[in-house]
Amino acid sequence: MAVTWETIKEYFTGTDVDHMKQVSQAWPKQMDLHDEGNVLYYAAQIHASVESGRMPIGAPRWSDERVTNFYDWWKANDPDADAKRIG
């Protein structure tokens, strides 16, 4: 079964959303983890951060299943995901 945005959106807590909006204020595009297009824009960085355990801040690491689900969702929405992958 394909992973949907509704599933991925639930992986990001309110704390995650608020934190990333704060730290990304000076970035060219503010990161909003509850906006599908914005998450796709930053997917390579998000994937690298959750895969390495740098994100989420102050919370347990994402399970391998969540990391894989995120990647599968990203790849389904961006055929160039493999080329953009960081790490």
CSV table of N, CA and C in Angstrom, one decimal:
chain,number,residue,atom,x,y,z
A,1,MET,N,0.8,-1.2,0.0
A,1,MET,CA,0.0,0.0,0.0
A,1,MET,C,0.9,1.3,0.0
A,2,ALA,N,0.6,2.2,-0.8
A,2,ALA,CA,1.4,3.4,-1.0
A,2,ALA,C,1.2,4.3,0.3
A,3,VAL,N,2.3,4.9,0.7
A,3,VAL,CA,2.2,5.8,1.9
A,3,VAL,C,1.7,7.1,1.4
A,4,THR,N,0.8,7.7,2.1
A,4,THR,CA,0.2,8.9,1.7
A,4,THR,C,0.7,10.1,2.6
A,5,TRP,N,0.4,11.3,2.1
A,5,TRP,CA,0.8,12.5,2.9
A,5,TRP,C,0.1,12.5,4.2
A,6,GLU,N,-1.1,12.0,4.3
A,6,GLU,CA,-1.8,12.0,5.6
A,6,GLU,C,-1.0,11.2,6.6
A,7,THR,N,-0.4,10.1,6.2
A,7,THR,CA,0.5,9.3,7.1
A,7,THR,C,1.7,10.1,7.5
A,8,ILE,N,2.4,10.6,6.5
A,8,ILE,CA,3.7,11.3,6.7
A,8,ILE,C,3.4,12.6,7.6
A,9,LYS,N,2.4,13.3,7.4
A,9,LYS,CA,2.1,14.5,8.1
A,9,LYS,C,2.0,14.2,9.6
A,10,GLU,N,1.4,13.1,10.0
A,10,GLU,CA,1.3,12.7,11.4
A,10,GLU,C,2.6,12.4,12.1
A,11,TYR,N,3.7,12.1,11.3
A,11,TYR,CA,5.0,11.9,11.9
A,11,TYR,C,5.6,13.1,12.5
A,12,PHE,N,5.1,14.3,12.1
A,12,PHE,CA,5.7,15.6,12.6
A,12,PHE,C,4.8,16.1,13.7
A,13,THR,N,5.3,16.3,14.9
A,13,THR,CA,4.5,16.8,16.0
A,13,THR,C,4.4,18.3,15.9
A,14,GLY,N,3.5,18.8,16.7
A,14,GLY,CA,3.4,20.3,16.8
A,14,GLY,C,4.7,20.9,17.2
A,15,THR,N,5.4,20.3,18.1
A,15,THR,CA,6.8,20.8,18.5
A,15,THR,C,7.7,20.8,17.4
A,16,ASP,N,7.7,19.7,16.6
A,16,ASP,CA,8.6,19.7,15.4
A,16,ASP,C,8.3,20.9,14.4
A,17,VAL,N,7.0,21.0,14.2
A,17,VAL,CA,6.5,22.1,13.3
A,17,VAL,C,7.0,23.5,13.8
A,18,ASP,N,6.7,23.7,15.0
A,18,ASP,CA,7.0,25.0,15.6
A,18,ASP,C,8.5,25.3,15.6
A,19,HIS,N,9.3,24.2,16.0
A,19,HIS,CA,10.8,24.4,16.0
A,19,HIS,C,11.3,24.7,14.6
A,20,MET,N,10.9,24.0,13.6
A,20,MET,CA,11.5,24.2,12.3
A,20,MET,C,11.0,25.5,11.7
A,21,LYS,N,9.8,26.0,12.0
A,21,LYS,CA,9.4,27.3,11.6
A,21,LYS,C,10.3,28.4,12.2
A,22,GLN,N,10.7,28.2,13.5
A,22,GLN,CA,11.6,29.1,14.1
A,22,GLN,C,13.0,29.1,13.5
A,23,VAL,N,13.6,28.0,13.4
A,23,VAL,CA,15.0,27.9,13.0
A,23,VAL,C,15.1,28.2,11.5
A,24,SER,N,14.1,28.2,10.7
A,24,SER,CA,14.2,28.4,9.3
A,24,SER,C,13.7,29.8,8.8
A,25,GLN,N,13.5,30.7,9.8
A,25,GLN,CA,13.0,32.0,9.5
A,25,GLN,C,13.9,32.7,8.5
A,26,ALA,N,15.1,32.6,8.6
A,26,ALA,CA,16.1,33.3,7.7
A,26,ALA,C,16.4,32.5,6.4
A,27,TRP,N,15.9,31.3,6.3
A,27,TRP,CA,16.1,30.5,5.1
A,27,TRP,C,15.4,31.1,3.9
A,28,PRO,N,15.8,30.7,2.7
A,28,PRO,CA,15.1,31.2,1.5
A,28,PRO,C,13.6,30.9,1.5
A,29,LYS,N,13.3,29.7,2.1
A,29,LYS,CA,11.9,29.3,2.2
A,29,LYS,C,11.7,28.7,3.6
A,30,GLN,N,10.8,29.3,4.4
A,30,GLN,CA,10.6,28.8,5.7
A,30,GLN,C,10.0,27.3,5.7
A,31,MET,N,10.5,26.5,6.6
A,31,MET,CA,10.1,25.1,6.6
A,31,MET,C,8.8,24.9,7.4
A,32,ASP,N,7.8,24.4,6.8
A,32,ASP,CA,6.5,24.1,7.4
A,32,ASP,C,6.3,22.6,7.3
A,33,LEU,N,6.5,21.9,8.3
A,33,LEU,CA,6.4,20.4,8.3
A,33,LEU,C,4.9,19.9,8.2
A,34,HIS,N,4.0,20.8,8.2
A,34,HIS,CA,2.6,20.4,8.0
A,34,HIS,C,2.1,20.8,6.6
A,35,ASP,N,3.0,21.2,5.7
A,35,ASP,CA,2.6,21.6,4.4
A,35,ASP,C,3.3,20.6,3.4
A,36,GLU,N,2.5,19.9,2.6
A,36,GLU,CA,3.1,18.8,1.8
A,36,GLU,C,4.1,19.3,0.8
A,37,GLY,N,3.8,20.4,0.1
A,37,GLY,CA,4.8,20.9,-0.9
A,37,GLY,C,6.0,21.4,-0.2
A,38,ASN,N,5.9,22.0,1.0
A,38,ASN,CA,7.1,22.4,1.7
A,38,ASN,C,8.0,21.2,2.1
A,39,VAL,N,7.3,20.2,2.6
A,39,VAL,CA,8.1,19.0,3.0
A,39,VAL,C,8.8,18.4,1.8
A,40,LEU,N,8.1,18.3,0.7
A,40,LEU,CA,8.8,17.8,-0.6
A,40,LEU,C,10.0,18.7,-0.9
A,41,TYR,N,9.8,20.0,-0.8
A,41,TYR,CA,10.9,20.9,-1.1
A,41,TYR,C,12.2,20.6,-0.3
A,42,TYR,N,11.9,20.3,1.0
A,42,TYR,CA,13.0,20.0,1.9
A,42,TYR,C,13.2,18.5,2.2
A,43,ALA,N,12.7,17.7,1.3
A,43,ALA,CA,12.7,16.2,1.6
A,43,ALA,C,14.1,15.6,1.8
A,44,ALA,N,15.0,16.1,1.0
A,44,ALA,CA,16.4,15.5,1.1
A,44,ALA,C,17.0,15.8,2.4
A,45,GLN,N,16.8,17.0,2.9
A,45,GLN,CA,17.3,17.4,4.2
A,45,GLN,C,16.6,16.7,5.3
A,46,ILE,N,15.3,16.6,5.2
A,46,ILE,CA,14.5,16.0,6.2
A,46,ILE,C,14.9,14.5,6.3
A,47,HIS,N,14.9,13.8,5.2
A,47,HIS,CA,15.3,12.4,5.2
A,47,HIS,C,16.7,12.2,5.8
A,48,ALA,N,17.6,13.0,5.4
A,48,ALA,CA,19.0,12.8,6.0
A,48,ALA,C,19.0,13.0,7.5
A,49,SER,N,18.2,14.0,8.0
A,49,SER,CA,18.1,14.3,9.4
A,49,SER,C,17.4,13.2,10.2
A,50,VAL,N,16.3,12.6,9.7
A,50,VAL,CA,15.6,11.6,10.4
A,50,VAL,C,16.4,10.2,10.3
A,51,GLU,N,17.0,10.0,9.1
A,51,GLU,CA,17.8,8.8,9.0
A,51,GLU,C,19.0,8.7,9.9
A,52,SER,N,19.6,9.9,10.1
A,52,SER,CA,20.8,9.9,11.0
A,52,SER,C,20.4,10.1,12.5
A,53,GLY,N,19.2,10.4,12.8
A,53,GLY,CA,18.7,10.6,14.2
A,53,GLY,C,18.9,12.0,14.7
A,54,ARG,N,19.3,13.0,13.8
A,54,ARG,CA,19.5,14.4,14.2
A,54,ARG,C,18.1,15.0,14.4
A,55,MET,N,17.1,14.4,13.8
A,55,MET,CA,15.7,14.9,13.9
A,55,MET,C,14.9,13.7,14.3
A,56,PRO,N,13.9,13.8,15.1
A,56,PRO,CA,13.3,15.1,15.7
A,56,PRO,C,14.1,15.5,16.9
A,57,ILE,N,14.2,16.7,17.2
A,57,ILE,CA,14.9,17.3,18.3
A,57,ILE,C,14.1,16.9,19.6
A,58,GLY,N,14.9,16.4,20.6
A,58,GLY,CA,14.3,16.1,21.9
A,58,GLY,C,13.3,15.0,21.9
A,59,ALA,N,13.2,14.2,20.9
A,59,ALA,CA,12.3,13.1,20.9
A,59,ALA,C,13.0,11.8,20.4
A,60,PRO,N,12.4,10.7,20.6
A,60,PRO,CA,13.0,9.4,20.2
A,60,PRO,C,13.2,9.5,18.6
A,61,ARG,N,14.3,8.8,18.2
A,61,ARG,CA,14.5,8.6,16.8
A,61,ARG,C,13.3,8.0,16.1
A,62,TRP,N,13.1,8.3,14.8
A,62,TRP,CA,12.1,7.7,14.0
A,62,TRP,C,12.5,6.2,13.9
A,63,SER,N,11.5,5.3,13.9
A,63,SER,CA,11.8,3.9,13.6
A,63,SER,C,12.2,3.8,12.2
A,64,ASP,N,12.9,2.6,11.9
A,64,ASP,CA,13.3,2.3,10.5
A,64,ASP,C,12.1,2.4,9.6
A,65,GLU,N,11.0,1.9,10.1
A,65,GLU,CA,9.8,1.9,9.3
A,65,GLU,C,9.3,3.3,8.9
A,66,ARG,N,9.4,4.2,9.8
A,66,ARG,CA,9.0,5.6,9.5
A,66,ARG,C,10.0,6.2,8.5
A,67,VAL,N,11.3,6.0,8.7
A,67,VAL,CA,12.3,6.5,7.8
A,67,VAL,C,12.0,6.0,6.4
A,68,THR,N,11.8,4.7,6.3
A,68,THR,CA,11.5,4.0,5.0
A,68,THR,C,10.2,4.6,4.4
A,69,ASN,N,9.2,4.7,5.2
A,69,ASN,CA,7.9,5.3,4.7
A,69,ASN,C,8.1,6.7,4.2
A,70,PHE,N,8.9,7.5,4.9
A,70,PHE,CA,9.1,8.8,4.4
A,70,PHE,C,9.8,8.8,3.0
A,71,TYR,N,10.8,8.0,2.9
A,71,TYR,CA,11.6,7.9,1.7
A,71,TYR,C,10.7,7.4,0.6
A,72,ASP,N,9.9,6.4,0.8
A,72,ASP,CA,8.9,5.8,-0.2
A,72,ASP,C,7.9,6.9,-0.7
A,73,TRP,N,7.4,7.7,0.3
A,73,TRP,CA,6.5,8.7,0.0
A,73,TRP,C,7.2,9.8,-0.9
A,74,TRP,N,8.4,10.2,-0.5
A,74,TRP,CA,9.2,11.2,-1.2
A,74,TRP,C,9.4,10.7,-2.6
A,75,LYS,N,9.9,9.5,-2.8
A,75,LYS,CA,10.2,8.9,-4.1
A,75,LYS,C,9.0,8.8,-5.0
A,76,ALA,N,7.8,8.5,-4.4
A,76,ALA,CA,6.6,8.4,-5.2
A,76,ALA,C,6.2,9.8,-5.7
A,77,ASN,N,6.6,10.8,-5.0
A,77,ASN,CA,6.2,12.2,-5.4
A,77,ASN,C,7.3,12.9,-6.1
A,78,ASP,N,8.5,12.4,-6.1
A,78,ASP,CA,9.6,13.0,-6.8
A,78,ASP,C,10.5,11.9,-7.4
A,79,PRO,N,10.4,11.6,-8.7
A,79,PRO,CA,11.2,10.6,-9.3
A,79,PRO,C,12.7,10.8,-9.2
A,80,ASP,N,13.1,12.0,-8.9
A,80,ASP,CA,14.6,12.3,-8.8
A,80,ASP,C,15.1,12.1,-7.4
A,81,ALA,N,14.3,11.5,-6.5
A,81,ALA,CA,14.6,11.5,-5.1
A,81,ALA,C,16.0,10.8,-4.9
A,82,ASP,N,16.2,9.7,-5.6
A,82,ASP,CA,17.5,9.0,-5.4
A,82,ASP,C,18.7,9.9,-5.7
A,83,ALA,N,18.6,10.7,-6.7
A,83,ALA,CA,19.7,11.6,-7.1
A,83,ALA,C,19.9,12.7,-6.0
A,84,LYS,N,18.8,13.1,-5.4
A,84,LYS,CA,18.8,14.2,-4.4
A,84,LYS,C,19.2,13.7,-3.0
A,85,ARG,N,19.2,12.4,-2.8
A,85,ARG,CA,19.4,11.9,-1.5
A,85,ARG,C,20.8,12.3,-0.9
A,86,ILE,N,20.8,12.8,0.3
A,86,ILE,CA,22.0,13.2,1.0
A,86,ILE,C,22.5,12.1,1.9
A,87,GLY,N,23.8,11.9,1.9
A,87,GLY,CA,24.4,11.0,2.8
A,87,GLY,C,24.8,9.7,2.3
